[in-house]
CSV table of C-alpha atoms and ligand atoms in Angstrom, one decimal:
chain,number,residue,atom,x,y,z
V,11,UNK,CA,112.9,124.7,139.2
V,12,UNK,CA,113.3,128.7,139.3
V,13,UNK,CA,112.7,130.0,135.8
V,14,UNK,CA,115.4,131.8,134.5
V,15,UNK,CA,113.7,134.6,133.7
V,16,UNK,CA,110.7,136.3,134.8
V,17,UNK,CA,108.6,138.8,133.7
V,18,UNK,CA,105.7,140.7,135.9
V,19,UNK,CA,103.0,143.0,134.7
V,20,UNK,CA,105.4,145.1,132.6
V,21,UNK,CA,104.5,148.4,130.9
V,22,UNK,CA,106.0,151.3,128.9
V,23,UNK,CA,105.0,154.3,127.0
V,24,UNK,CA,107.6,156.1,124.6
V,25,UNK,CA,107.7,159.7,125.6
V,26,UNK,CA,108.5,162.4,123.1
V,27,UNK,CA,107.0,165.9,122.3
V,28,UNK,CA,104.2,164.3,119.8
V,29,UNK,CA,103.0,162.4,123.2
V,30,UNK,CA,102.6,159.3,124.1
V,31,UNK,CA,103.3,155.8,122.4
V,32,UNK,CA,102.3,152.6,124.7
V,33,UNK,CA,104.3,149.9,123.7
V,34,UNK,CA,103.4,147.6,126.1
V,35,UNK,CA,100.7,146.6,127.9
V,36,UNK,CA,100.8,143.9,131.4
V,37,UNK,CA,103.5,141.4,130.0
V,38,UNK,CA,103.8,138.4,132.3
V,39,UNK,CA,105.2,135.6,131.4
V,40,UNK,CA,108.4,133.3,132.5
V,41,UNK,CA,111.4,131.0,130.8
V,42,UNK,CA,113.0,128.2,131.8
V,43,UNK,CA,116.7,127.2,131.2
V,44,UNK,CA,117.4,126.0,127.9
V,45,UNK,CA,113.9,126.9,126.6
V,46,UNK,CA,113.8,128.2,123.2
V,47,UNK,CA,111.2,131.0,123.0
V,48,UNK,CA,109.7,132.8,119.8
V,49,UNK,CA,107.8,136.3,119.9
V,50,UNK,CA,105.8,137.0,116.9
V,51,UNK,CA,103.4,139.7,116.5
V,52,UNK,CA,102.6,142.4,113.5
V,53,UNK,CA,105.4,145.2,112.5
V,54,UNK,CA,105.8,147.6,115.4
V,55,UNK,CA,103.7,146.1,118.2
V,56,UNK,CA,106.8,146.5,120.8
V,57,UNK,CA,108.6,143.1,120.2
V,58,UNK,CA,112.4,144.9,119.8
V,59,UNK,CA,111.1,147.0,122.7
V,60,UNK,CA,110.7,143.8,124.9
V,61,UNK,CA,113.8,142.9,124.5
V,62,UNK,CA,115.7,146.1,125.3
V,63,UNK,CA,113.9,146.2,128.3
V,64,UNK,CA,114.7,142.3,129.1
V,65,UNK,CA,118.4,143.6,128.8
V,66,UNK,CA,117.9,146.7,130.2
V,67,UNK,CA,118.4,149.2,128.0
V,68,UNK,CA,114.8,150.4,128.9
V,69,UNK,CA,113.3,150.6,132.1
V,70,UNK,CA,109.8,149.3,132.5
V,71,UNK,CA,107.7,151.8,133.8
V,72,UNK,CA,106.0,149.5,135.8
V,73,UNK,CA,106.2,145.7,136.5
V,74,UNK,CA,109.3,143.2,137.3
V,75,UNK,CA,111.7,141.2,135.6
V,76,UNK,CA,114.1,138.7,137.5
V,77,UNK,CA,116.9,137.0,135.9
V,78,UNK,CA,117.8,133.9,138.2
V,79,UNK,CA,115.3,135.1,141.0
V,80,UNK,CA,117.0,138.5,141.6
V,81,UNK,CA,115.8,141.7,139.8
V,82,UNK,CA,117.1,143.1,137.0
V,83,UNK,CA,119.6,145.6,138.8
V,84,UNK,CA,121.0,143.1,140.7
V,85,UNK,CA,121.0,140.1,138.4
V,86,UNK,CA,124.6,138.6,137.7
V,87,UNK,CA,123.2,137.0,134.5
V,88,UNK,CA,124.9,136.9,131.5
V,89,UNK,CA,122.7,138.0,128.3
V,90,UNK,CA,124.0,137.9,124.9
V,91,UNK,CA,122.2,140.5,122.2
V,92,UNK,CA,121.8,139.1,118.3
V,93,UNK,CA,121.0,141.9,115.9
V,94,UNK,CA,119.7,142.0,111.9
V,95,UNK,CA,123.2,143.3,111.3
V,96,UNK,CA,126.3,141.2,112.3
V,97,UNK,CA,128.0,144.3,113.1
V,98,UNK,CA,131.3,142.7,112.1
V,99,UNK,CA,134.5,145.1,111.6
V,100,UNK,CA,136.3,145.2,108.2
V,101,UNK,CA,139.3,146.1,109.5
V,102,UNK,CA,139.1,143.1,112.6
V,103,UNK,CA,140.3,139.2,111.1
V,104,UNK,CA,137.5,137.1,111.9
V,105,UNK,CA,139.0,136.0,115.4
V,106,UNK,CA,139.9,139.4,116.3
V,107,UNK,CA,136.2,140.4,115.5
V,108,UNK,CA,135.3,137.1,118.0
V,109,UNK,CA,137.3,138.4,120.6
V,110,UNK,CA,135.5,142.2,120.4
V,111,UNK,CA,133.5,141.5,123.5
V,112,UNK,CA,136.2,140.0,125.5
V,113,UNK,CA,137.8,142.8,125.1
V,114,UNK,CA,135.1,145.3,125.6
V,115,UNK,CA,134.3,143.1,129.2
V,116,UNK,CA,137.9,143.0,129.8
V,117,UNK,CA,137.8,139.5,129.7
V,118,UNK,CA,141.0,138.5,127.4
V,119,UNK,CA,143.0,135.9,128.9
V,120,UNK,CA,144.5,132.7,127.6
V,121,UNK,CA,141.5,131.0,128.6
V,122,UNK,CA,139.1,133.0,126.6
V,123,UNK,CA,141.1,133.4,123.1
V,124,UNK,CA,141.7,129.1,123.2
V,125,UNK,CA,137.8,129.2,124.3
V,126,UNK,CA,137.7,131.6,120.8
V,127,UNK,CA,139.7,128.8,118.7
V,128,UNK,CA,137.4,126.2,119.8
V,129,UNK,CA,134.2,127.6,119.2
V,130,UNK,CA,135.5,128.8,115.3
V,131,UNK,CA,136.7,125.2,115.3
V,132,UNK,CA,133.1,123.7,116.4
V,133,UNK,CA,131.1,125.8,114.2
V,134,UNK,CA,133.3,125.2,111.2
V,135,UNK,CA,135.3,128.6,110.9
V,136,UNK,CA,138.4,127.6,111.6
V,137,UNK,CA,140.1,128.1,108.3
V,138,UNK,CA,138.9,131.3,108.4
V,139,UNK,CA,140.0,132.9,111.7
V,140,UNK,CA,142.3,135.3,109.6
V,141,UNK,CA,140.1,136.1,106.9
V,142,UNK,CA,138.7,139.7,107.3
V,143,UNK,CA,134.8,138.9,107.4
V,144,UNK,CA,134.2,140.3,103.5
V,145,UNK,CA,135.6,137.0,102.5
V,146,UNK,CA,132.7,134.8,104.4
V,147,UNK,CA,129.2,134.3,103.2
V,148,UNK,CA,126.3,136.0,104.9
V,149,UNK,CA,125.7,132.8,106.3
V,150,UNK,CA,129.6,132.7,107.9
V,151,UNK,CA,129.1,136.3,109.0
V,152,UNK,CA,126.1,135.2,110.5
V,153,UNK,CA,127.4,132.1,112.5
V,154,UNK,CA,130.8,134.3,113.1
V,155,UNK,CA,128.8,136.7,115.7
V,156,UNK,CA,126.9,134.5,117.0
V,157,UNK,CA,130.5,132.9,118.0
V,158,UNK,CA,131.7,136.5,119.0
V,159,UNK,CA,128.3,136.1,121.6
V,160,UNK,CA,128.7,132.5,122.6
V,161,UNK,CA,132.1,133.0,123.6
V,162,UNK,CA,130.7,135.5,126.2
V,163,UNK,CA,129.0,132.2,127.6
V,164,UNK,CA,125.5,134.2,128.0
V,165,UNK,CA,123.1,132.5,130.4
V,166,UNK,CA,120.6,133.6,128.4
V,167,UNK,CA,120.3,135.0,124.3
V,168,UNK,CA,118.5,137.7,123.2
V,169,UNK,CA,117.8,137.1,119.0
V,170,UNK,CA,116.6,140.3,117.1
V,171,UNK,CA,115.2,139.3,113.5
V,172,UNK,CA,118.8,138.1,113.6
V,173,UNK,CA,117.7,136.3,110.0
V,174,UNK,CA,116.0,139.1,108.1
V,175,UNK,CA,118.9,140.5,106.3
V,176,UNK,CA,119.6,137.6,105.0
V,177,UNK,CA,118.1,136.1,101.2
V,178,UNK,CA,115.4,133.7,101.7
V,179,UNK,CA,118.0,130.4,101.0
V,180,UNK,CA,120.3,131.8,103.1
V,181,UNK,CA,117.9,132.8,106.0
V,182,UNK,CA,116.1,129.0,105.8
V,183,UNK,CA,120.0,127.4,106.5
V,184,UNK,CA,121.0,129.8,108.8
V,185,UNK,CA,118.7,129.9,110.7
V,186,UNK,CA,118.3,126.3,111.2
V,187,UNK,CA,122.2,125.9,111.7
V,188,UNK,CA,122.1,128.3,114.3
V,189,UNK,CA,119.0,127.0,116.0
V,190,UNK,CA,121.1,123.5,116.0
V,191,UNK,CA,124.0,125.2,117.2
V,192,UNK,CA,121.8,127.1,120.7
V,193,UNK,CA,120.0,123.4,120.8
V,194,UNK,CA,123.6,121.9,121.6
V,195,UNK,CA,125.0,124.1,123.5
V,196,UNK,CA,121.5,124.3,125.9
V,197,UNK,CA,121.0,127.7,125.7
V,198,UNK,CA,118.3,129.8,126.7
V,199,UNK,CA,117.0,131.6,123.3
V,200,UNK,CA,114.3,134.1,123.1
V,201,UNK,CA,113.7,135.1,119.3
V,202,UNK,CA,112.1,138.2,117.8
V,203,UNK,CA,110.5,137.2,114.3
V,204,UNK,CA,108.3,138.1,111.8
V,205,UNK,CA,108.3,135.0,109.7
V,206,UNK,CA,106.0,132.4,111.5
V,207,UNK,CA,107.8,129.5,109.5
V,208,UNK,CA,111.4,130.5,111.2
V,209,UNK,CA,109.2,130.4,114.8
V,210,UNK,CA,107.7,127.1,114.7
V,211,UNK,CA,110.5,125.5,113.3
V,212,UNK,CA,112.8,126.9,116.3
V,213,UNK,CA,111.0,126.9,118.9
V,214,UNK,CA,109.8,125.4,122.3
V,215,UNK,CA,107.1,128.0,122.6
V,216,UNK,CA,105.8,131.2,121.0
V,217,UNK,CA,104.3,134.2,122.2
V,218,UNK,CA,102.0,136.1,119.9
V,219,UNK,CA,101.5,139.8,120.2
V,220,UNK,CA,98.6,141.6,119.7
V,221,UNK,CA,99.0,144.9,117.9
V,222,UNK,CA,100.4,147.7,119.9
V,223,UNK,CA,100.3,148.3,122.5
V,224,UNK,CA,101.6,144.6,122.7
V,225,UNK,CA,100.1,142.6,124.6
V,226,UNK,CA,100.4,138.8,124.6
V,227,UNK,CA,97.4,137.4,122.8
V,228,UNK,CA,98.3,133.5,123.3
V,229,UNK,CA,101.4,131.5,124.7
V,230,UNK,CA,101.5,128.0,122.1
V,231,UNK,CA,104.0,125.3,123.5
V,232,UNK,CA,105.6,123.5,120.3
V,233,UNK,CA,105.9,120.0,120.5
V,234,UNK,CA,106.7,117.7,117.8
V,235,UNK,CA,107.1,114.0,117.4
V,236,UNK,CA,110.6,113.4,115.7
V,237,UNK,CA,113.5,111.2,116.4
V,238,UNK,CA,115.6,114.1,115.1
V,239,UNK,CA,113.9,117.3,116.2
V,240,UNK,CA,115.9,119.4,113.7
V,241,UNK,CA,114.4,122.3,112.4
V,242,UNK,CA,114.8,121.3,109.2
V,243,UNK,CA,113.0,118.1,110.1
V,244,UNK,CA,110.1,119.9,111.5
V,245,UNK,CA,109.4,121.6,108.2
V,246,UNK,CA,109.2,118.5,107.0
V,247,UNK,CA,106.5,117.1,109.6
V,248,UNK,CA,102.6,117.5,109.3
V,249,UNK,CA,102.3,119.6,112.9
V,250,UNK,CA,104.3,122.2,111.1
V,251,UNK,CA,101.3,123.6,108.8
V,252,UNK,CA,98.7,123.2,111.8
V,253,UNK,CA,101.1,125.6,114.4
V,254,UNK,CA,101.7,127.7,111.0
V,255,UNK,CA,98.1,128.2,110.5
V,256,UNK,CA,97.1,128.5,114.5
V,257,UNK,CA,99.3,131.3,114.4
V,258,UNK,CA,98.6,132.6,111.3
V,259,UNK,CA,94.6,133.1,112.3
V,260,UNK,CA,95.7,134.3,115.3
V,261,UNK,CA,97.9,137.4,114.0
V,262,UNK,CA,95.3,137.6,111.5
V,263,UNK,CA,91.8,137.0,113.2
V,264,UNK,CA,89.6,138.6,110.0
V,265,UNK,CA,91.5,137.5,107.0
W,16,LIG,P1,108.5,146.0,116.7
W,16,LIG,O1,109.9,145.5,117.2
W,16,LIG,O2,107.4,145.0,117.1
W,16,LIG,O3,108.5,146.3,115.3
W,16,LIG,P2,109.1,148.3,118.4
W,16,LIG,O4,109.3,147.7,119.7
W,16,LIG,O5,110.3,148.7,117.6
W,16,LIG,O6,108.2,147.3,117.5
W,16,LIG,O7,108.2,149.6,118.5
W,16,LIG,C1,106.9,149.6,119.2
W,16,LIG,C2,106.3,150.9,119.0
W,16,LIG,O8,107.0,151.9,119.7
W,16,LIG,C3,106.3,151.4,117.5
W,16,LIG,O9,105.0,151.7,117.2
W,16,LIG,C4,107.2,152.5,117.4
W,16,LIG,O10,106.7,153.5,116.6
W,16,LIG,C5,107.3,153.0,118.9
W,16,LIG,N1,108.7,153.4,119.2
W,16,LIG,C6,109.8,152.6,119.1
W,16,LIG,N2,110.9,153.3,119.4
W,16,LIG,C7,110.5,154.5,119.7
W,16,LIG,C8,111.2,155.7,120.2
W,16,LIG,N3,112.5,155.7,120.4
W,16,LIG,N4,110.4,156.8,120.4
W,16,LIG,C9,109.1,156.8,120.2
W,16,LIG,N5,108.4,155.8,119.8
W,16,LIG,C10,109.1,154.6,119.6
């Protein structure tokens, strides 16, 4: 099977009048569909850079990326961006916040606002569709854009620390819920973290960064032996403290 996304030998440097910044340094590696892929690595090694360039916001100055087997450019793919901040509007209800990037893609029709409903249904937010997002917990807010991105029906997720705002109770159910939620809907999730713990509890794989420029020291393929592989129930398993401390030594070979 073709991986969904590929990526080739991929560099880029940060121009500006100081000079120079390599972010990244020969980044090869491919996804399949419905893989679930972490990228850790210390603060400012290039991880948020790898994923504007994944979307496209950057261009690589060297190296390929295909989506689907075409290239970037030419890619029909749908990606979906997650960000720190939920970035939800004050003034918007919750559905009409949901609906922001239907609207923005031109892509309100009956179809899409009942495909709204359904997902605030599924994921609990129903009775909340008119509240204006101050009334929801972070954790709502949280799950409210990922709706506003699922209802996009992204072939592939893009997840930017999309935790780290929240307080550390918060972050642990969130995080899991939403992990649950990709899980059943078989998307294709590539994480940026910096807490290990929220990595090996989510994910297939995980790619760890060296220092900048990045470069990626070691690919670890997460496999645990549960009836129920929840991410709560992988906190709960023995594996979880050996990948936690593989990883660990690896982001921190002198300590
Ligand atoms: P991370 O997400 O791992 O914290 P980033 O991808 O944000 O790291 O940044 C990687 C490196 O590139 C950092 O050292 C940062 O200083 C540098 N960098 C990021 N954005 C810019 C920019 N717009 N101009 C110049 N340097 C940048």
């Amino acid at each position: 099977m073709e991986p969904i996304l590929e990526l080739k030998h991929i560099h880029y440097a940060y121009h500006t009048p100081e000079g120079e910044t390599t972010a990244l340094c020969d980044i090869s590696f491919s996804v399949d569909s419905g893989e679930f892929i972490a990228i850790v690595g210390p603060s400012g090694c290039g991880k948020s850079t790898l994923l504007s360039i994944i979307c496209g916001l950057l261009e690589p100055e060297r190296g390929l990326i295909k989506l689907n087997g075409k290239y970037l450019r030419q890619s029909t793919t749908n990606i979906g961006y997650m960000l720190q901040h939920d970035h939800l509007f004050e003034w918007r209800t919750v559905y009409n916040n949901v609906l922001l990037g239907l609207e923005i893609q031109h892509m309100l029709s009956a179809k899409t606002r009942a495909k709204a409903h359904e997902l605030l249904e599924l994921y609990g937010l129903k009775q909340f569709e008119n509240a204006k997002p101050s009334e929801l917990s972070g954790g709502m807010r949280q799950r409210a854009a990922l709706i506003r991105t699922l209802v996009l029906d992204p072939d592939i997720l893009l997840l930017d620390e999309p935790f780290s705002a929240l307080d550390y109770q918060t972050r642990l159910t969130v995080g899991d819920d939403i992990g649950q939620i990709l899980r059943q809907a078989g998307k294709t999730a590539i994480l940026v973290t910096h807490d290990l713990s929220e990595a090996v509890s989510l994910a297939d794989r995980i790619l760890v960064l060296t220092p900048r420029p990045a470069t990626i020291a070691s690919a670890i393929p997460v496999t645990f032996h549960l009836e129920h592989d929840t991410p709560m129930q992988r906190r709960n398993a023995p594996e979880f403290k050996t990948y936690f401390n593989q990883i660990w030594k690896e982001l921190n070979p002198y300590a």
